[in-house]
mmCIF file of C-alpha atoms in Angstrom:
data_model
loop_
_atom_site.group_PDB
_atom_site.id
_atom_site.type_symbol
_atom_site.label_atom_id
_atom_site.label_comp_id
_atom_site.label_asym_id
_atom_site.label_seq_id
_atom_site.Cartn_x
_atom_site.Cartn_y
_atom_site.Cartn_z
ATOM 1 C CA ALA T 1 -8.160 2.030 -25.141
ATOM 2 C CA PHE T 2 -8.759 3.675 -21.785
ATOM 3 C CA SER T 3 -6.804 4.453 -18.637
ATOM 4 C CA PRO T 4 -6.863 3.812 -15.771
ATOM 5 C CA ALA T 5 -8.785 0.534 -15.840
ATOM 6 C CA ARG T 6 -9.563 0.734 -12.100
ATOM 7 C CA VAL T 7 -10.668 3.703 -9.994
ATOM 8 C CA TYR T 8 -12.179 4.004 -6.548
ATOM 9 C CA ALA T 9 -15.973 3.883 -6.439
ATOM 10 C CA ASP T 10 -16.356 7.155 -4.522
ATOM 11 C CA GLY T 11 -16.243 9.286 -7.677
ATOM 12 C CA GLY T 12 -14.116 12.236 -8.703
ATOM 13 C CA HIS T 13 -11.566 10.284 -10.762
ATOM 14 C CA LEU T 14 -10.489 11.138 -14.305
ATOM 15 C CA VAL T 15 -10.559 8.457 -16.998
ATOM 16 C CA THR T 16 -9.067 8.972 -20.471
ATOM 17 C CA VAL T 17 -10.563 7.117 -23.447
ATOM 18 C CA LEU T 18 -9.124 6.893 -26.982
ATOM 19 C CA LEU T 19 -11.688 6.380 -29.760
ATOM 20 C CA THR T 20 -11.439 5.843 -33.504
ATOM 21 C CA ASP T 21 -14.158 6.607 -36.071
ATOM 22 C CA PHE T 22 -15.832 8.907 -33.575
ATOM 23 C CA PRO T 23 -17.906 11.852 -34.879
ATOM 24 C CA ASP T 24 -16.456 15.342 -34.942
ATOM 25 C CA VAL T 25 -17.819 17.496 -32.111
ATOM 26 C CA GLN T 26 -17.654 21.192 -31.385
ATOM 27 C CA ASP T 27 -17.592 21.025 -27.581
ATOM 28 C CA ASN T 28 -17.915 18.661 -24.619
ATOM 29 C CA SER T 29 -21.672 19.119 -24.369
ATOM 30 C CA GLU T 30 -22.107 17.006 -27.517
ATOM 31 C CA VAL T 31 -20.523 13.969 -25.855
ATOM 32 C CA THR T 32 -22.129 11.863 -23.154
ATOM 33 C CA ALA T 33 -20.438 9.276 -20.945
ATOM 34 C CA SER T 34 -22.776 6.991 -19.035
ATOM 35 C CA ALA T 35 -22.492 3.642 -17.301
ATOM 36 C CA THR T 36 -24.475 0.809 -15.817
ATOM 37 C CA ALA T 37 -23.023 0.094 -12.381
ATOM 38 C CA ALA T 38 -22.614 -3.367 -10.874
ATOM 39 C CA ASP T 39 -25.904 -2.950 -8.996
ATOM 40 C CA GLY T 40 -27.766 -1.940 -12.155
ATOM 41 C CA ALA T 41 -27.903 1.768 -11.335
ATOM 42 C CA GLN T 42 -27.405 4.221 -14.200
ATOM 43 C CA LEU T 43 -24.493 6.621 -13.809
ATOM 44 C CA THR T 44 -23.660 9.754 -15.797
ATOM 45 C CA PHE T 45 -20.050 10.894 -15.916
ATOM 46 C CA ALA T 46 -19.113 14.516 -16.622
ATOM 47 C CA VAL T 47 -17.103 14.890 -19.841
ATOM 48 C CA VAL T 48 -14.323 17.400 -19.126
ATOM 49 C CA SER T 49 -12.497 17.427 -22.469
ATOM 50 C CA THR T 50 -12.580 16.113 -26.033
ATOM 51 C CA ALA T 51 -9.910 16.404 -28.704
ATOM 52 C CA LYS T 52 -9.319 14.825 -32.111
ATOM 53 C CA SER T 53 -5.825 14.195 -33.424
ATOM 54 C CA ALA T 54 -4.580 14.582 -36.983
ATOM 55 C CA VAL T 55 -4.767 10.802 -37.429
ATOM 56 C CA GLY T 56 -8.425 10.692 -36.434
ATOM 57 C CA VAL T 57 -8.151 9.468 -32.835
ATOM 58 C CA THR T 58 -10.552 11.197 -30.440
ATOM 59 C CA THR T 59 -9.523 11.593 -26.813
ATOM 60 C CA VAL T 60 -12.345 11.886 -24.318
ATOM 61 C CA VAL T 61 -11.692 12.577 -20.629
ATOM 62 C CA PHE T 62 -14.512 12.153 -18.122
ATOM 63 C CA ASN T 63 -14.877 12.484 -14.365
ATOM 64 C CA THR T 64 -16.496 9.568 -12.531
ATOM 65 C CA THR T 65 -19.382 9.794 -10.093
ATOM 66 C CA ALA T 66 -19.905 7.525 -7.101
ATOM 67 C CA GLY T 67 -21.346 4.107 -7.816
ATOM 68 C CA ALA T 68 -21.513 0.546 -6.566
ATOM 69 C CA ALA T 69 -18.218 -1.326 -6.389
ATOM 70 C CA GLY T 70 -17.672 -3.759 -9.255
ATOM 71 C CA ASN T 71 -17.475 -3.597 -13.037
ATOM 72 C CA ALA T 72 -19.427 -0.757 -14.639
ATOM 73 C CA ALA T 73 -20.323 -0.953 -18.343
ATOM 74 C CA VAL T 74 -19.383 2.444 -19.817
ATOM 75 C CA VAL T 75 -20.648 3.858 -23.107
ATOM 76 C CA ILE T 76 -19.534 7.111 -24.742
ATOM 77 C CA TYR T 77 -21.802 8.528 -27.407
ATOM 78 C CA THR T 78 -23.070 11.514 -29.339
ATOM 79 C CA SER T 79 -26.521 12.142 -30.800
ATOM 80 C CA THR T 80 -25.450 10.245 -33.924
ATOM 81 C CA LYS T 81 -23.138 7.465 -32.820
ATOM 82 C CA ASN T 82 -22.269 5.206 -29.897
ATOM 83 C CA ALA T 83 -18.828 3.794 -29.102
ATOM 84 C CA LEU T 84 -18.567 0.180 -28.073
ATOM 85 C CA PRO T 85 -19.033 -0.272 -24.315
ATOM 86 C CA PHE T 86 -16.077 -1.045 -22.072
ATOM 87 C CA SER T 87 -15.781 -2.269 -18.504
ATOM 88 C CA LEU T 88 -14.448 0.098 -15.835
ATOM 89 C CA ASP T 89 -13.633 -1.484 -12.475
ATOM 90 C CA LEU T 90 -14.990 0.603 -9.605
ATOM 91 C CA VAL T 91 -13.075 -0.437 -6.501
ATOM 92 C CA ALA T 92 -14.537 -0.221 -3.010
ATOM 93 C CA VAL T 93 -12.828 2.403 -0.848
ATOM 94 C CA PRO T 94 -11.048 0.797 2.157
ATOM 95 C CA THR T 95 -12.875 1.312 5.432
ATOM 96 C CA GLY T 96 -11.504 1.124 8.942
ATOM 97 C CA ASN T 97 -7.855 1.245 9.929
ATOM 98 C CA PRO T 98 -5.184 -0.114 7.570
ATOM 99 C CA GLN T 99 -3.672 -3.483 8.446
ATOM 100 C CA VAL T 100 0.056 -4.222 8.782
ATOM 101 C CA LYS T 101 0.710 -7.309 6.661
ATOM 102 C CA HIS T 102 4.341 -7.496 7.713
ATOM 103 C CA LEU T 103 6.997 -5.469 9.521
ATOM 104 C CA THR T 104 10.466 -6.933 9.001
ATOM 105 C CA PRO T 105 12.524 -7.203 11.120
ATOM 106 C CA SER T 106 10.240 -6.718 14.099
ATOM 107 C CA ILE T 107 13.183 -6.970 16.530
ATOM 108 C CA ALA T 108 16.836 -6.057 16.122
ATOM 109 C CA GLU T 109 19.854 -4.699 17.979
ATOM 110 C CA CYS T 110 19.621 -0.922 18.309
ATOM 111 C CA ARG T 111 22.947 0.907 18.286
ATOM 112 C CA ALA T 112 23.223 4.595 17.474
ATOM 113 C CA GLY T 113 25.006 5.119 14.163
ATOM 114 C CA SER T 114 24.067 1.633 12.942
ATOM 115 C CA PRO T 115 20.488 2.116 11.700
ATOM 116 C CA VAL T 116 18.245 -0.876 11.095
ATOM 117 C CA THR T 117 16.298 -0.903 7.816
ATOM 118 C CA VAL T 118 12.693 -1.898 8.492
ATOM 119 C CA SER T 119 10.368 -2.953 5.644
ATOM 120 C CA ILE T 120 6.595 -2.615 5.972
ATOM 121 C CA ARG T 121 3.613 -3.680 3.862
ATOM 122 C CA LEU T 122 0.139 -2.251 4.522
ATOM 123 C CA ASP T 123 -3.178 -3.701 3.364
ATOM 124 C CA SER T 124 -6.590 -1.986 3.311
ATOM 125 C CA PHE T 125 -4.744 1.290 2.784
ATOM 126 C CA ARG T 126 -6.039 3.719 0.175
ATOM 127 C CA GLU T 127 -3.641 4.116 -2.727
ATOM 128 C CA LEU T 128 -1.534 7.243 -2.355
ATOM 129 C CA THR T 129 -1.817 9.795 -5.149
ATOM 130 C CA ASP T 130 1.396 11.354 -3.823
ATOM 131 C CA THR T 131 3.959 9.325 -1.823
ATOM 132 C CA SER T 132 4.705 12.406 0.300
ATOM 133 C CA HIS T 133 1.271 11.915 1.894
ATOM 134 C CA LEU T 134 2.553 8.881 3.810
ATOM 135 C CA GLN T 135 3.239 9.797 7.439
ATOM 136 C CA VAL T 136 5.217 7.559 9.816
ATOM 137 C CA THR T 137 6.229 7.892 13.461
ATOM 138 C CA LEU T 138 8.504 5.642 15.501
ATOM 139 C CA GLY T 139 8.118 5.959 19.236
ATOM 140 C CA GLY T 140 6.278 9.236 18.707
ATOM 141 C CA ASN T 141 9.018 10.747 16.534
ATOM 142 C CA SER T 142 8.409 11.489 12.853
ATOM 143 C CA ILE T 143 10.581 9.574 10.424
ATOM 144 C CA ILE T 144 10.897 9.747 6.662
ATOM 145 C CA PRO T 145 9.716 6.656 4.723
ATOM 146 C CA ARG T 146 11.743 5.565 1.694
ATOM 147 C CA LYS T 147 11.069 3.523 -1.446
ATOM 148 C CA VAL T 148 7.328 4.066 -1.153
ATOM 149 C CA SER T 149 5.188 2.138 -3.653
ATOM 150 C CA SER T 150 1.426 2.433 -3.395
ATOM 151 C CA PHE T 151 -1.297 0.597 -5.288
ATOM 152 C CA MET T 152 -4.897 -0.374 -4.629
ATOM 153 C CA THR T 153 -3.637 -3.822 -3.628
ATOM 154 C CA GLY T 154 -1.305 -2.468 -0.942
ATOM 155 C CA THR T 155 1.354 0.038 0.055
ATOM 156 C CA ALA T 156 4.972 -0.860 0.822
ATOM 157 C CA PHE T 157 7.883 1.201 2.106
ATOM 158 C CA GLU T 158 10.920 1.113 4.377
ATOM 159 C CA PHE T 159 12.493 3.335 7.002
ATOM 160 C CA SER T 160 15.682 3.509 9.070
ATOM 161 C CA ALA T 161 15.482 2.961 12.814
ATOM 162 C CA ASP T 162 18.518 4.730 14.298
ATOM 163 C CA ILE T 163 18.085 4.157 18.036
ATOM 164 C CA GLU T 164 20.465 3.690 20.966
ATOM 165 C CA ASP T 165 18.754 1.117 23.188
ATOM 166 C CA LEU T 166 21.061 -1.719 24.245
ATOM 167 C CA ASP T 167 18.786 -2.779 27.107
ATOM 168 C CA GLY T 168 15.879 -3.434 24.755
ATOM 169 C CA GLY T 169 12.482 -1.802 24.447
ATOM 170 C CA ALA T 170 9.340 -1.624 22.315
ATOM 171 C CA TYR T 171 8.564 1.323 20.036
ATOM 172 C CA GLU T 172 5.157 1.976 18.553
ATOM 173 C CA VAL T 173 5.070 2.494 14.780
ATOM 174 C CA ARG T 174 2.140 4.547 13.468
ATOM 175 C CA MET T 175 1.365 4.990 9.759
ATOM 176 C CA TRP T 176 -1.316 7.042 8.000
ATOM 177 C CA SER T 177 -2.046 9.212 4.997
ATOM 178 C CA SER T 178 -2.092 12.970 5.483
ATOM 179 C CA MET T 179 -5.223 12.927 3.293
ATOM 180 C CA ASP T 180 -7.105 10.970 5.988
ATOM 181 C CA ALA T 181 -5.499 11.084 9.433
ATOM 182 C CA SER T 182 -8.471 9.259 10.979
ATOM 183 C CA LYS T 183 -7.298 5.881 9.635
ATOM 184 C CA VAL T 184 -4.063 4.751 11.299
ATOM 185 C CA ALA T 185 -2.094 1.507 11.101
ATOM 186 C CA ILE T 186 -0.262 0.600 14.320
ATOM 187 C CA SER T 187 2.507 -1.918 14.883
ATOM 188 C CA THR T 188 5.581 -2.376 17.090
ATOM 189 C CA PHE T 189 9.322 -2.441 16.457
ATOM 190 C CA SER T 190 11.418 -3.804 19.339
ATOM 191 C CA CYS T 191 15.054 -3.324 20.245
ATOM 192 C CA LYS T 192 16.801 -6.462 21.407
ATOM 193 C CA ASP T 193 18.225 -6.607 24.925
ATOM 194 C CA THR T 194 21.921 -6.997 24.139
ATOM 195 C CA THR T 195 22.825 -7.367 27.835
ATOM 196 C CA VAL T 196 21.317 -10.877 27.926
ATOM 197 C CA ALA T 197 22.533 -13.847 25.917
ATOM 198 C CA THR T 198 20.000 -15.540 23.636
ATOM 199 C CA LEU T 199 19.419 -19.285 23.823
ATOM 200 C CA VAL T 200 19.713 -20.652 20.291
ATOM 201 C CA GLY T 201 19.221 -24.310 21.197
ATOM 202 C CA ALA T 202 20.382 -27.372 23.070
ATOM 203 C CA PHE T 203 21.379 -30.833 21.840
ATOM 204 C CA PRO T 204 20.280 -33.386 22.703
ATOM 205 C CA ASN T 205 17.042 -32.198 24.244
ATOM 206 C CA GLN T 206 16.382 -35.499 26.023
ATOM 207 C CA GLY T 207 18.386 -38.304 27.669
ATOM 208 C CA PHE T 208 18.049 -41.597 29.569
ATOM 209 C CA ALA T 209 16.861 -41.510 33.173
ATOM 210 C CA ARG T 210 19.484 -42.440 35.798
ATOM 211 C CA SER T 211 22.228 -41.955 33.199
ATOM 212 C CA ALA T 212 24.483 -38.964 32.619
ATOM 213 C CA THR T 213 23.866 -37.111 29.337
ATOM 214 C CA LEU T 214 26.292 -34.610 27.848
ATOM 215 C CA VAL T 215 24.317 -31.594 26.603
ATOM 216 C CA SER T 216 25.663 -28.815 24.403
ATOM 217 C CA VAL T 217 23.958 -25.446 24.775
ATOM 218 C CA PHE T 218 24.238 -22.873 22.009
ATOM 219 C CA LEU T 219 24.012 -19.160 22.813
ATOM 220 C CA SER T 220 24.326 -15.955 20.873
ATOM 221 C CA ASP T 221 25.649 -12.654 22.254
ATOM 222 C CA SER T 222 27.004 -14.393 25.363
ATOM 223 C CA GLY T 223 30.126 -12.240 25.537
ATOM 224 C CA TYR T 224 32.153 -15.356 26.432
ATOM 225 C CA ALA T 225 35.613 -15.032 24.897
ATOM 226 C CA ALA T 226 35.968 -18.759 24.167
ATOM 227 C CA GLY T 227 32.804 -18.847 22.034
ATOM 228 C CA ASP T 228 29.076 -19.201 22.341
ATOM 229 C CA THR T 229 28.858 -22.996 22.837
#
């Protein structure tokens, strides 16, 4: 068994391997961890620790070096015995700015004291090793993200937008990792103009020429005491 099964291909990541029937060793120098990368290049990983338990399971921890993205065939061995190879997935490091997959809701009524919960999903965003590294600003003001979950496949979180803006307006949302401030995801959250009624629909939307047609118009936030129809 080994963990994790996927690491970024830029190197510097620890992988722990559990081995049975592995020879006794005195120190790390007796153990070698090497791999054949996806492009055929030979990689050597630095073994940082070895330990054997009372039940005969040897734990080997190695530090990866940079290699081509894709599956690398890893072998751990001593001068007398090889372990069976296993496949370690080296994942390409995201390049360029992260992409906002969704920001929901993107528009809402903004009333002070009635915060709107906004959910965001980012793609092409490097997995966070610490969720506190996620930085978010709304309209230039720092806000604290909540419920942060980060994986190689994407990062998701939410925040509270507590704004007083009844006339409506757009607010830039910027998101980045404090570990790499050069890569920034940018989106927009908008406050709805509550001073203007919203047209929901009209029925029917067509009629006969030269003949009167009764049309019902449906509004929201009209402020009309008798209703919005």
